[in-house]
CSV table of C-alpha atoms in Angstrom, one decimal:
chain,number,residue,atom,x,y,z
A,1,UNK,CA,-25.4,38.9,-0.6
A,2,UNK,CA,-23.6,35.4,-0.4
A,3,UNK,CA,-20.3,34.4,-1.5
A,4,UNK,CA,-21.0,32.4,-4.7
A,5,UNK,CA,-20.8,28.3,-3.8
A,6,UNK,CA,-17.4,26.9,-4.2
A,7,UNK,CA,-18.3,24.6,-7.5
A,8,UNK,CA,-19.8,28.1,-8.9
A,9,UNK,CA,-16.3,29.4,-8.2
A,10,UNK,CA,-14.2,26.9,-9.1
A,11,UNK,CA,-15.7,26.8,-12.9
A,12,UNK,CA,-15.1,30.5,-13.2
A,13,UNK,CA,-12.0,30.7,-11.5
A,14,UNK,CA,-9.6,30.1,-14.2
A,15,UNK,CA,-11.5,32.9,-16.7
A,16,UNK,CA,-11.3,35.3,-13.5
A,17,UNK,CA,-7.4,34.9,-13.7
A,18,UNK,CA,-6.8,35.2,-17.0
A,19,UNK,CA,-8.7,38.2,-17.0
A,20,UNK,CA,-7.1,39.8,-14.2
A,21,UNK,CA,-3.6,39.5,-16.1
A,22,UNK,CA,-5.3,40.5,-19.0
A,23,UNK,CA,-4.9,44.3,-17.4
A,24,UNK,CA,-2.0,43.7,-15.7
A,25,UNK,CA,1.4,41.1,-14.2
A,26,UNK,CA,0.4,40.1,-11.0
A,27,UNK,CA,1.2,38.1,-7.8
A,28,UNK,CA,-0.7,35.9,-5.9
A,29,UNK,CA,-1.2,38.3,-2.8
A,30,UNK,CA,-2.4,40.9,-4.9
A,31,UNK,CA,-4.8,38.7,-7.4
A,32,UNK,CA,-6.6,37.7,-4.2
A,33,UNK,CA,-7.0,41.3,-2.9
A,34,UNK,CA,-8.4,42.4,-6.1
A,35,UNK,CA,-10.8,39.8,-6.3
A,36,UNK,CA,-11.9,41.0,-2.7
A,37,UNK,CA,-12.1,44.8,-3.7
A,38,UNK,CA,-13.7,44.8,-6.9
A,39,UNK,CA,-16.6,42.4,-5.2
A,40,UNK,CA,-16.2,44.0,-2.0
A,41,UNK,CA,-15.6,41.3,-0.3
A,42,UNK,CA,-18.5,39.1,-1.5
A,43,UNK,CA,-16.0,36.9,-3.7
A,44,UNK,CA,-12.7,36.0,-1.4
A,45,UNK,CA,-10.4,33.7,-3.1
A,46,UNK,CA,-8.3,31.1,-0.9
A,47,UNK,CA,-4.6,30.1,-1.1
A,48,UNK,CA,-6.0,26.6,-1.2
A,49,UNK,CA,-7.8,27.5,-4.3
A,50,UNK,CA,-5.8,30.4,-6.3
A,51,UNK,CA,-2.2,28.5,-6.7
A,52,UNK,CA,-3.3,25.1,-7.8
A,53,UNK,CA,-5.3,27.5,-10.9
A,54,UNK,CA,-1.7,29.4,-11.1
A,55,UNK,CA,-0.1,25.8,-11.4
A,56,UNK,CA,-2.8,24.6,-13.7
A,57,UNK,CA,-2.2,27.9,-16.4
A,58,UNK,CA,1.4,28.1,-16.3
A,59,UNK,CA,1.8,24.2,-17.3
A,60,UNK,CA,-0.6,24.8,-19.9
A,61,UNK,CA,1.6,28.2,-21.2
A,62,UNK,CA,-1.2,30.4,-20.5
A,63,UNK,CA,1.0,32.1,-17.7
A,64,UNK,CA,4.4,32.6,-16.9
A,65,UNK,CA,5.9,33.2,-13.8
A,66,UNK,CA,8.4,35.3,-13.0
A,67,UNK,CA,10.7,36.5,-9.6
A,68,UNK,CA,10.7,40.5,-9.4
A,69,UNK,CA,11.9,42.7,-6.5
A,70,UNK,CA,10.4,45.8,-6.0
A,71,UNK,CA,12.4,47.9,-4.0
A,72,UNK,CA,13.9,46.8,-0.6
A,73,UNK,CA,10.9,44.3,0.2
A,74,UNK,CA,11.3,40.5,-0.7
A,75,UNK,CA,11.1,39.2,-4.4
A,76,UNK,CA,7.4,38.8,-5.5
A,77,UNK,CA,6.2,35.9,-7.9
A,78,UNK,CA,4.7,37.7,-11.2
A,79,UNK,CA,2.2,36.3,-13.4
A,80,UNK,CA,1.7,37.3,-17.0
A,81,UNK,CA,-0.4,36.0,-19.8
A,82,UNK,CA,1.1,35.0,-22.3
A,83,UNK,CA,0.1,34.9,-25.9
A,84,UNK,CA,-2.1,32.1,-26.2
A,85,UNK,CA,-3.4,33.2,-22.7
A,86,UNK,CA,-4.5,35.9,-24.1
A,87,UNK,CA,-6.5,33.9,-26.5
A,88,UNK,CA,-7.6,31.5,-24.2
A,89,UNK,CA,-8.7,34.6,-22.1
A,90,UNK,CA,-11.1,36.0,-25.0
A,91,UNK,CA,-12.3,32.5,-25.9
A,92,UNK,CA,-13.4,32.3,-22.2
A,93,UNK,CA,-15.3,35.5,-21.9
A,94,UNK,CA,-17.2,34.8,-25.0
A,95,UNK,CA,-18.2,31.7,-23.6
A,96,UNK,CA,-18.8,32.7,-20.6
A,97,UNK,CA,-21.4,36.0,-22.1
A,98,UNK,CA,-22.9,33.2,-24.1
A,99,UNK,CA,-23.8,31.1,-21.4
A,100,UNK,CA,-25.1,34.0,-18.9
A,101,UNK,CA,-27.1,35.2,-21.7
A,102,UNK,CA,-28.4,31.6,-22.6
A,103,UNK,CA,-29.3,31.5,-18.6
A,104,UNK,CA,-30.7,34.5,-18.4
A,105,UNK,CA,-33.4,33.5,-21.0
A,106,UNK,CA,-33.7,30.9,-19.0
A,107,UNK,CA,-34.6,32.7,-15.7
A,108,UNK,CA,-36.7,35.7,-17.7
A,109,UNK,CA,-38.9,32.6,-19.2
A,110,UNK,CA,-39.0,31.5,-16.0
A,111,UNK,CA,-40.4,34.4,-13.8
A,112,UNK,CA,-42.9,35.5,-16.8
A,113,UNK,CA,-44.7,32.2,-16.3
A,114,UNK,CA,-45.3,32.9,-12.8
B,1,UNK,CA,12.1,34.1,9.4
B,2,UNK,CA,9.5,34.1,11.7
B,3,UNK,CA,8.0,31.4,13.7
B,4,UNK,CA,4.8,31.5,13.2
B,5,UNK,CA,4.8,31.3,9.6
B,6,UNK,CA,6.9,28.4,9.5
B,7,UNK,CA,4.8,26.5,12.0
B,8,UNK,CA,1.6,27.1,9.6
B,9,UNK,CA,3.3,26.4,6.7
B,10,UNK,CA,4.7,23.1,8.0
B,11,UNK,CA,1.5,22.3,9.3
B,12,UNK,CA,-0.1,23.1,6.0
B,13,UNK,CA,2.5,20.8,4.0
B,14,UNK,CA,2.0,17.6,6.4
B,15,UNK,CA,-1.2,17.1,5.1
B,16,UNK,CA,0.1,18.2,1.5
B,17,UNK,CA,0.0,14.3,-0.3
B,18,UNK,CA,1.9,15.3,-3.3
B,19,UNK,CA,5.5,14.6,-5.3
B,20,UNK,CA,8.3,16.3,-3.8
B,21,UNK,CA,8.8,18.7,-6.7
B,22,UNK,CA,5.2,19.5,-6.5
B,23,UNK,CA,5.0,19.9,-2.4
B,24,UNK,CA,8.7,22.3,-2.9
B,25,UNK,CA,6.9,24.7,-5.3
B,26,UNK,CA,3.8,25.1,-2.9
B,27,UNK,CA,5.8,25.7,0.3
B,28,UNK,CA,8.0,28.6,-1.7
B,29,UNK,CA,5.0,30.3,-2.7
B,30,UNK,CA,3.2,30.1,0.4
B,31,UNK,CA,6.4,31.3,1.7
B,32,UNK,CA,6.5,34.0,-0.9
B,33,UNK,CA,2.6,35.0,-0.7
B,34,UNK,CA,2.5,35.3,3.3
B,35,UNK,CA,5.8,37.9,2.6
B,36,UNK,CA,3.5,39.8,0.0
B,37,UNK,CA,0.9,40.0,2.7
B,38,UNK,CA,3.1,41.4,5.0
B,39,UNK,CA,3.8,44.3,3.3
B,40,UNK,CA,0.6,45.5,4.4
B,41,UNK,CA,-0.8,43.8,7.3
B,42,UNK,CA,0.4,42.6,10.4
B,43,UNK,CA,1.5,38.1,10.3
B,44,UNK,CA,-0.9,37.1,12.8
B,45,UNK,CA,-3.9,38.7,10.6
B,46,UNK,CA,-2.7,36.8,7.4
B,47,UNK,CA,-2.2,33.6,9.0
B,48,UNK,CA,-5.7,34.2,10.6
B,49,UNK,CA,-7.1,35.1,7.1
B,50,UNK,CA,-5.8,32.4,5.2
B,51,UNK,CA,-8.0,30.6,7.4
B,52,UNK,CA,-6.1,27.5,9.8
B,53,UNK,CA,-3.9,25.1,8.1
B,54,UNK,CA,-6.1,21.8,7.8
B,55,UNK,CA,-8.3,23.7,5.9
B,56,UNK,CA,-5.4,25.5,3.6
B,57,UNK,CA,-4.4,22.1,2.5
B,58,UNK,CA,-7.8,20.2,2.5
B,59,UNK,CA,-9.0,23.2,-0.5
B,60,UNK,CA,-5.2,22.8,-2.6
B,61,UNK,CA,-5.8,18.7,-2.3
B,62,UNK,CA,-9.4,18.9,-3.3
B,63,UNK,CA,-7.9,20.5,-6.9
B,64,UNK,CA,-5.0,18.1,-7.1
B,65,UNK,CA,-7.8,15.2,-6.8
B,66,UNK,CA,-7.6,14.0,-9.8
B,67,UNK,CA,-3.7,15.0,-10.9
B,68,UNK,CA,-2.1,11.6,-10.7
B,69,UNK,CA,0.9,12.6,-12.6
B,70,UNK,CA,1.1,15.5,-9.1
B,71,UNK,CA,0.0,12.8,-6.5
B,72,UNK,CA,1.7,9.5,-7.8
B,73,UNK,CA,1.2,5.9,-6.1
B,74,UNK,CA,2.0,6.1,-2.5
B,75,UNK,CA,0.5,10.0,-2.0
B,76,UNK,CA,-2.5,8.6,-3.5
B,77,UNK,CA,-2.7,6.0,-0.9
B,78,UNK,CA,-1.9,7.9,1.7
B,79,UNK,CA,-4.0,10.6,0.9
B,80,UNK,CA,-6.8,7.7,0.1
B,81,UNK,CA,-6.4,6.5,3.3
B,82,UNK,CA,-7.0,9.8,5.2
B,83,UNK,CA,-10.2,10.9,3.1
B,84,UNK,CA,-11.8,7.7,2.8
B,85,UNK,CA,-13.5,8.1,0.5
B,86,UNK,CA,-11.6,8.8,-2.6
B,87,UNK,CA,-10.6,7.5,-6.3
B,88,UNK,CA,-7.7,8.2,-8.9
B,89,UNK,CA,-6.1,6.5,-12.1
B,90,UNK,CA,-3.5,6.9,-13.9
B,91,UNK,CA,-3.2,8.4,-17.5
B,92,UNK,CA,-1.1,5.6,-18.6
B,93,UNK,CA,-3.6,2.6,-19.7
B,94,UNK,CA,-3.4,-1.4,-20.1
B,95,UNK,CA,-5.6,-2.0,-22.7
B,96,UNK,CA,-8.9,-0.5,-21.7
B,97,UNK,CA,-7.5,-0.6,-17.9
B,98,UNK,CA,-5.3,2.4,-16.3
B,99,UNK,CA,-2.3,1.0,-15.2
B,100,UNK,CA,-2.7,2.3,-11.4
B,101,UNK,CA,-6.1,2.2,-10.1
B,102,UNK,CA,-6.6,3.5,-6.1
B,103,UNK,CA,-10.5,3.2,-5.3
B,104,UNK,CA,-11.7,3.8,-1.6
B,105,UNK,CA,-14.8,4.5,-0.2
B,106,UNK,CA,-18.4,4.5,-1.7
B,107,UNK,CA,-19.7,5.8,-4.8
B,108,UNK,CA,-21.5,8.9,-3.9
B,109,UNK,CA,-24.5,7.8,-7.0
B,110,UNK,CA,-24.5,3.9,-6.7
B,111,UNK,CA,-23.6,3.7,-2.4
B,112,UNK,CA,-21.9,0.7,-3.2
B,113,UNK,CA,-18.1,0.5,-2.4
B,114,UNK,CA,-15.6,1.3,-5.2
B,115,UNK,CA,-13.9,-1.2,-6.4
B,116,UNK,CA,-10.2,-0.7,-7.9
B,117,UNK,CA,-9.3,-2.3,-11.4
B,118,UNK,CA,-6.6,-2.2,-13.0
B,119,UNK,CA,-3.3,-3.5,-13.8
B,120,UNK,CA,-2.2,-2.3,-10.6
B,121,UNK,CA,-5.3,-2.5,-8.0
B,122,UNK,CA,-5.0,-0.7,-5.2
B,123,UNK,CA,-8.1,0.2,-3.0
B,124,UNK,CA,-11.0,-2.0,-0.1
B,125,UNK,CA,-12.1,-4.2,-3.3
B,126,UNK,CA,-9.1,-4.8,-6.0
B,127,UNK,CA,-9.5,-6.3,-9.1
B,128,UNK,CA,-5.8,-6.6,-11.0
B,129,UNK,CA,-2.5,-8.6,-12.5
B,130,UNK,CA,-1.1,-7.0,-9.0
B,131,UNK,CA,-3.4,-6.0,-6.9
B,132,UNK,CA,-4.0,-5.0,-2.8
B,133,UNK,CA,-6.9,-4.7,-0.9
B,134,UNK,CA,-9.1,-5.8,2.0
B,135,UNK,CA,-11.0,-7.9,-0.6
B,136,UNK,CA,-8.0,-8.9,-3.6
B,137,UNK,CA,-8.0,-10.7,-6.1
B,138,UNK,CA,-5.8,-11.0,-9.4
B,139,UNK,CA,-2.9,-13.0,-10.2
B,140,UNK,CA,-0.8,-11.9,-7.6
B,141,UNK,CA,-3.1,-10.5,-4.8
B,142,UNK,CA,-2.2,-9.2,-1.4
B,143,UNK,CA,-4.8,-8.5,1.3
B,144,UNK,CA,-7.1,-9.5,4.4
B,145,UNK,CA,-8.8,-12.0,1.7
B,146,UNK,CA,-7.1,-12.3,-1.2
B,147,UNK,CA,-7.7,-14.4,-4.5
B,148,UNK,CA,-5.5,-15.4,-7.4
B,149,UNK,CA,-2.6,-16.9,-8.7
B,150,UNK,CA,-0.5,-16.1,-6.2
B,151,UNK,CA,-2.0,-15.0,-3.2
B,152,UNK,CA,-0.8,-13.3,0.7
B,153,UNK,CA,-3.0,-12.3,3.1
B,154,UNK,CA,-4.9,-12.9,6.3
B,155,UNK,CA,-7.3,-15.5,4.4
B,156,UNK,CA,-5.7,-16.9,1.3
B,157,UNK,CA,-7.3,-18.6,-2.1
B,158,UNK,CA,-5.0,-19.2,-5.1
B,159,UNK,CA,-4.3,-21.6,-8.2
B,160,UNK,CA,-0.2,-21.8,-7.5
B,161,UNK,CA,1.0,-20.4,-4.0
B,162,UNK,CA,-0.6,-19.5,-0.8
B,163,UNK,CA,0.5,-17.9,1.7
B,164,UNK,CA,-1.8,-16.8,5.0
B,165,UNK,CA,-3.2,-17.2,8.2
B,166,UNK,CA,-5.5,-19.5,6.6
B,167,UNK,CA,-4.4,-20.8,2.9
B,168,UNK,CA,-5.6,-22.4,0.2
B,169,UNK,CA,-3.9,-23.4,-3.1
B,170,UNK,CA,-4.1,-25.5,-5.3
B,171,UNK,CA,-0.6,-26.6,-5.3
B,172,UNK,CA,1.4,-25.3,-2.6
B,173,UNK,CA,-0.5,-23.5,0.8
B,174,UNK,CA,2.0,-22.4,3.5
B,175,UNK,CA,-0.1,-21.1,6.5
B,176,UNK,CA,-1.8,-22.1,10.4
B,177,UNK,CA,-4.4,-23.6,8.4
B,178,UNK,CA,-2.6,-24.7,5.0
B,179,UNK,CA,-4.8,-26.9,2.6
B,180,UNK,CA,-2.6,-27.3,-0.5
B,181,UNK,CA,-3.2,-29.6,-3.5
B,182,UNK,CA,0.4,-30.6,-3.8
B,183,UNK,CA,2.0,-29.1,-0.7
B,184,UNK,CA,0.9,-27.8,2.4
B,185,UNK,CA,2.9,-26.6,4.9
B,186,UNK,CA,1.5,-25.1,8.4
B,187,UNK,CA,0.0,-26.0,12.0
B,188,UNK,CA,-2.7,-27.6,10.2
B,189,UNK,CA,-1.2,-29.2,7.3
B,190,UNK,CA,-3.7,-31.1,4.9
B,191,UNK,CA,-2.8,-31.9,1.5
B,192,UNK,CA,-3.5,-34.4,-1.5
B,193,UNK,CA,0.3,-35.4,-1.8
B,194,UNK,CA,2.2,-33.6,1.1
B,195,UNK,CA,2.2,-32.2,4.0
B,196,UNK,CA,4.5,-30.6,6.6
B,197,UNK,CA,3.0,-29.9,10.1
B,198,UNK,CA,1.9,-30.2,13.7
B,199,UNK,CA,-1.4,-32.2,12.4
B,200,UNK,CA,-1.0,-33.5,9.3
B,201,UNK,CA,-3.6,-35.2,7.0
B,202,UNK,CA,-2.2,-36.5,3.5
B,203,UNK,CA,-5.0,-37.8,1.1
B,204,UNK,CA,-2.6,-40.4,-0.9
B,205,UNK,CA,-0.7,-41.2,1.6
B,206,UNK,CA,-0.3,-45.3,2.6
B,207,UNK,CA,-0.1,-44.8,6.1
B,208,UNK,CA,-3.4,-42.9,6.8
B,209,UNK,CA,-6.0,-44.6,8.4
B,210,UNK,CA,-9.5,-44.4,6.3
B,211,UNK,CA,-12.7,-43.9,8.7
B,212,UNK,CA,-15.7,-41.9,8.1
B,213,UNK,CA,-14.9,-39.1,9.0
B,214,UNK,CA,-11.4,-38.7,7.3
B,215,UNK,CA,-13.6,-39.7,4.1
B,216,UNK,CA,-15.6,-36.9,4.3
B,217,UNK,CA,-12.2,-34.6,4.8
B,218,UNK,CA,-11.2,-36.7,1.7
B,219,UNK,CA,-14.0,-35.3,-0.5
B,220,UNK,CA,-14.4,-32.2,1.0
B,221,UNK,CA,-10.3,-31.5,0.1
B,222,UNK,CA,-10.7,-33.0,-3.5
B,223,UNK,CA,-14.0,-30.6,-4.1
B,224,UNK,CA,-12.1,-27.5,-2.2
B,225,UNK,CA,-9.5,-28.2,-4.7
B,226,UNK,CA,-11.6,-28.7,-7.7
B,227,UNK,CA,-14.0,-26.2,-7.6
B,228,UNK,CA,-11.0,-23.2,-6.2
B,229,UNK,CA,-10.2,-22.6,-10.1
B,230,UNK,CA,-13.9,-22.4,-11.1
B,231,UNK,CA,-14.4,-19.6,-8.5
B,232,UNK,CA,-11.5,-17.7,-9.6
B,233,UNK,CA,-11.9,-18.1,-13.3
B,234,UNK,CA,-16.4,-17.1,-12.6
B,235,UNK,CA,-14.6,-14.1,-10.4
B,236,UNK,CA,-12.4,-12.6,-12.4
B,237,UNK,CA,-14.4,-12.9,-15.5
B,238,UNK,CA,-17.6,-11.4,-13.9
B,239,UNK,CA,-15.5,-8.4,-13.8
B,240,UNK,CA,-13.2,-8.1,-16.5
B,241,UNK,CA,-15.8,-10.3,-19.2
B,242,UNK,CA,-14.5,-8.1,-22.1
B,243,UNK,CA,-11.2,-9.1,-21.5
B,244,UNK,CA,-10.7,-13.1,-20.2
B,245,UNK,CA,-12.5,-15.3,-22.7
């Protein structure tokens, strides 16, 4: 299977975030690897792509950062949603079911015709 | 710290077009994220998978495109100036114009070259109260050809003050080839009332010789001169018509 086009990805990118620090703080190493395992490699988020969305959701206080050090290895960067990132995230994912749904009609109409 | 990772991430920030604030909080957390990776795999493999640096700062630029507020003015140009083909305002308006206005390149729809307007025009065409561009024009306009008010440049049309290689104002021109309505000053000076220069032609002037030819110079001058505000005025108002009535 391909990776998904870049504009595909860049729409959804900000919902995928959100949702990932729904479940849990992360850092920015370990969002990326996520991504990877849980598609199994088929969606692989770059640098280039990931902290400019980080940027983007912590000046609109849908994220906070924060510096943690977890035993003797260097201080990570955390992310956490905060509350009205947790709204955001929900009002995302319904949007986002709504419109795969609404597509999906689409393509269903689509392939009966032929 | 190790080389390596300072040379990508150096080479990642050079093409990094952004405020200072904005390019310190990048290089920490690249810094920070390449340490993270580390934990489990071995530098050259994360350097290798975050794919070579170009291409690293090519992707973060692409989503600060449109951030004006992140690039500002001179990043903007810069990073205009490297792309091509490329176009940002700022937030901050004029009336119904942004305040900063960089356009390069073509229109990817239209194929026709961007123009920049605004009160601060910046771009290959610029439209603006200050504007800068290969093609300017605006009341004080800066460029290869540049029209308006007050005008510099390689070729040089204005209403007050010229100043260019060639130059032509309506009142005073300094350039090699200065045609000025009240003053002209340059290699080729040639003016209604006065003029400063190796060859100097002065329209009311006592001691000039009238012959054919200098009479068609004569009329040529006084049309040059007449019709200059015309053009500006038809110009500027084909292209800001809701705003100069």
């Amino acid at each position: 299977m391909n990776s998904p086009s870049k504009e595909l990805l860049r729409g959804t990118l900000e919902m995928l975030v959100l949702s990932l620090l729904s479940k849990e703080e992360s850092y920015g190493y370990e969002i990326i690897s996520t991504v990877k395992d849980l598609t199994e490699g088929i969606i692989e988020l770059k640098e280039g792509s990931l902290y400019p969305v980080l940027y983007r959701l912590e000046d609109a206080s849908l994220i906070e950062s924060f510096w943690q050090a977890k035993g003797r290895g260097n201080p990570r960067k955390y992310y956490k949603l905060t509350e009205t990132g947790k709204q955001k995230e929900q009002e995302l994912i319904a949007e986002w079911k709504s419109f795969t749904v609404q597509i999906n009609n689409i393509l269903d109409w689509s392939d009966k015709d032929e | 710290m190790n080389k390596k990772v300072d040379s990508y991430i150096n080479s990642v920030m050079k093409e990094i077009y952004l405020k200072k604030r904005f390019k310190k909080k990048i290089k920490l957390d690249l810094y920070s994220h390449i340490m993270e990776a580390a934990e489990d795999n071995e530098i050259n493999q994360i350097l290798e998978n975050m794919g070579h640096p170009h291409t690293l700062a090519k992707e973060m630029m692409e989503n600060y495109s449109d951030n004006f507020e992140a690039m500002g003015t001179l990043n903007a140009v810069l990073y205009g100036s490297k792309v091509r083909n490329f176009e940002i305002k700022s937030d901050k308006m004029v009336g119904s114009y942004p305040l900063i206005h960089v356009a390069m390149g073509y229109d990817q729809e239209t194929g026709r070259r961007k123009v920049a307007k605004g009160a601060i025009a910046i771009g290959d065409l610029s439209i603006g109260l200050l504007s800068f561009g290969a093609l300017s024009a605006g009341l004080f306009s800066f460029g290869a050809f540049s029209l308006g008010i007050l005008s510099i440049g390689a070729v040089t049309f204005s209403l007050l003050f010229s100043i260019g290689a060639v130059a032509i104002s309506l009142l005073v021109a300094i350039g090699a080839v200065a045609i000025g309505g009240l003053f002209a000053i340059g290699a080729a000076a040639l003016s209604l009332f006065n003029a400063i220069g190796e060859e100097t032609f002065v329209l009311f002037s006592e001691s000039t010789s009238s012959n054919g030819t200098l009479t068609t110079i004569k009329f040529s001058l006084i049309f040059l001169l007449v019709t200059l505000p015309l053009l500006l005025y038809n110009f500027l108002k084909s292209h800001f018509n809701k705003t100069i009535e």
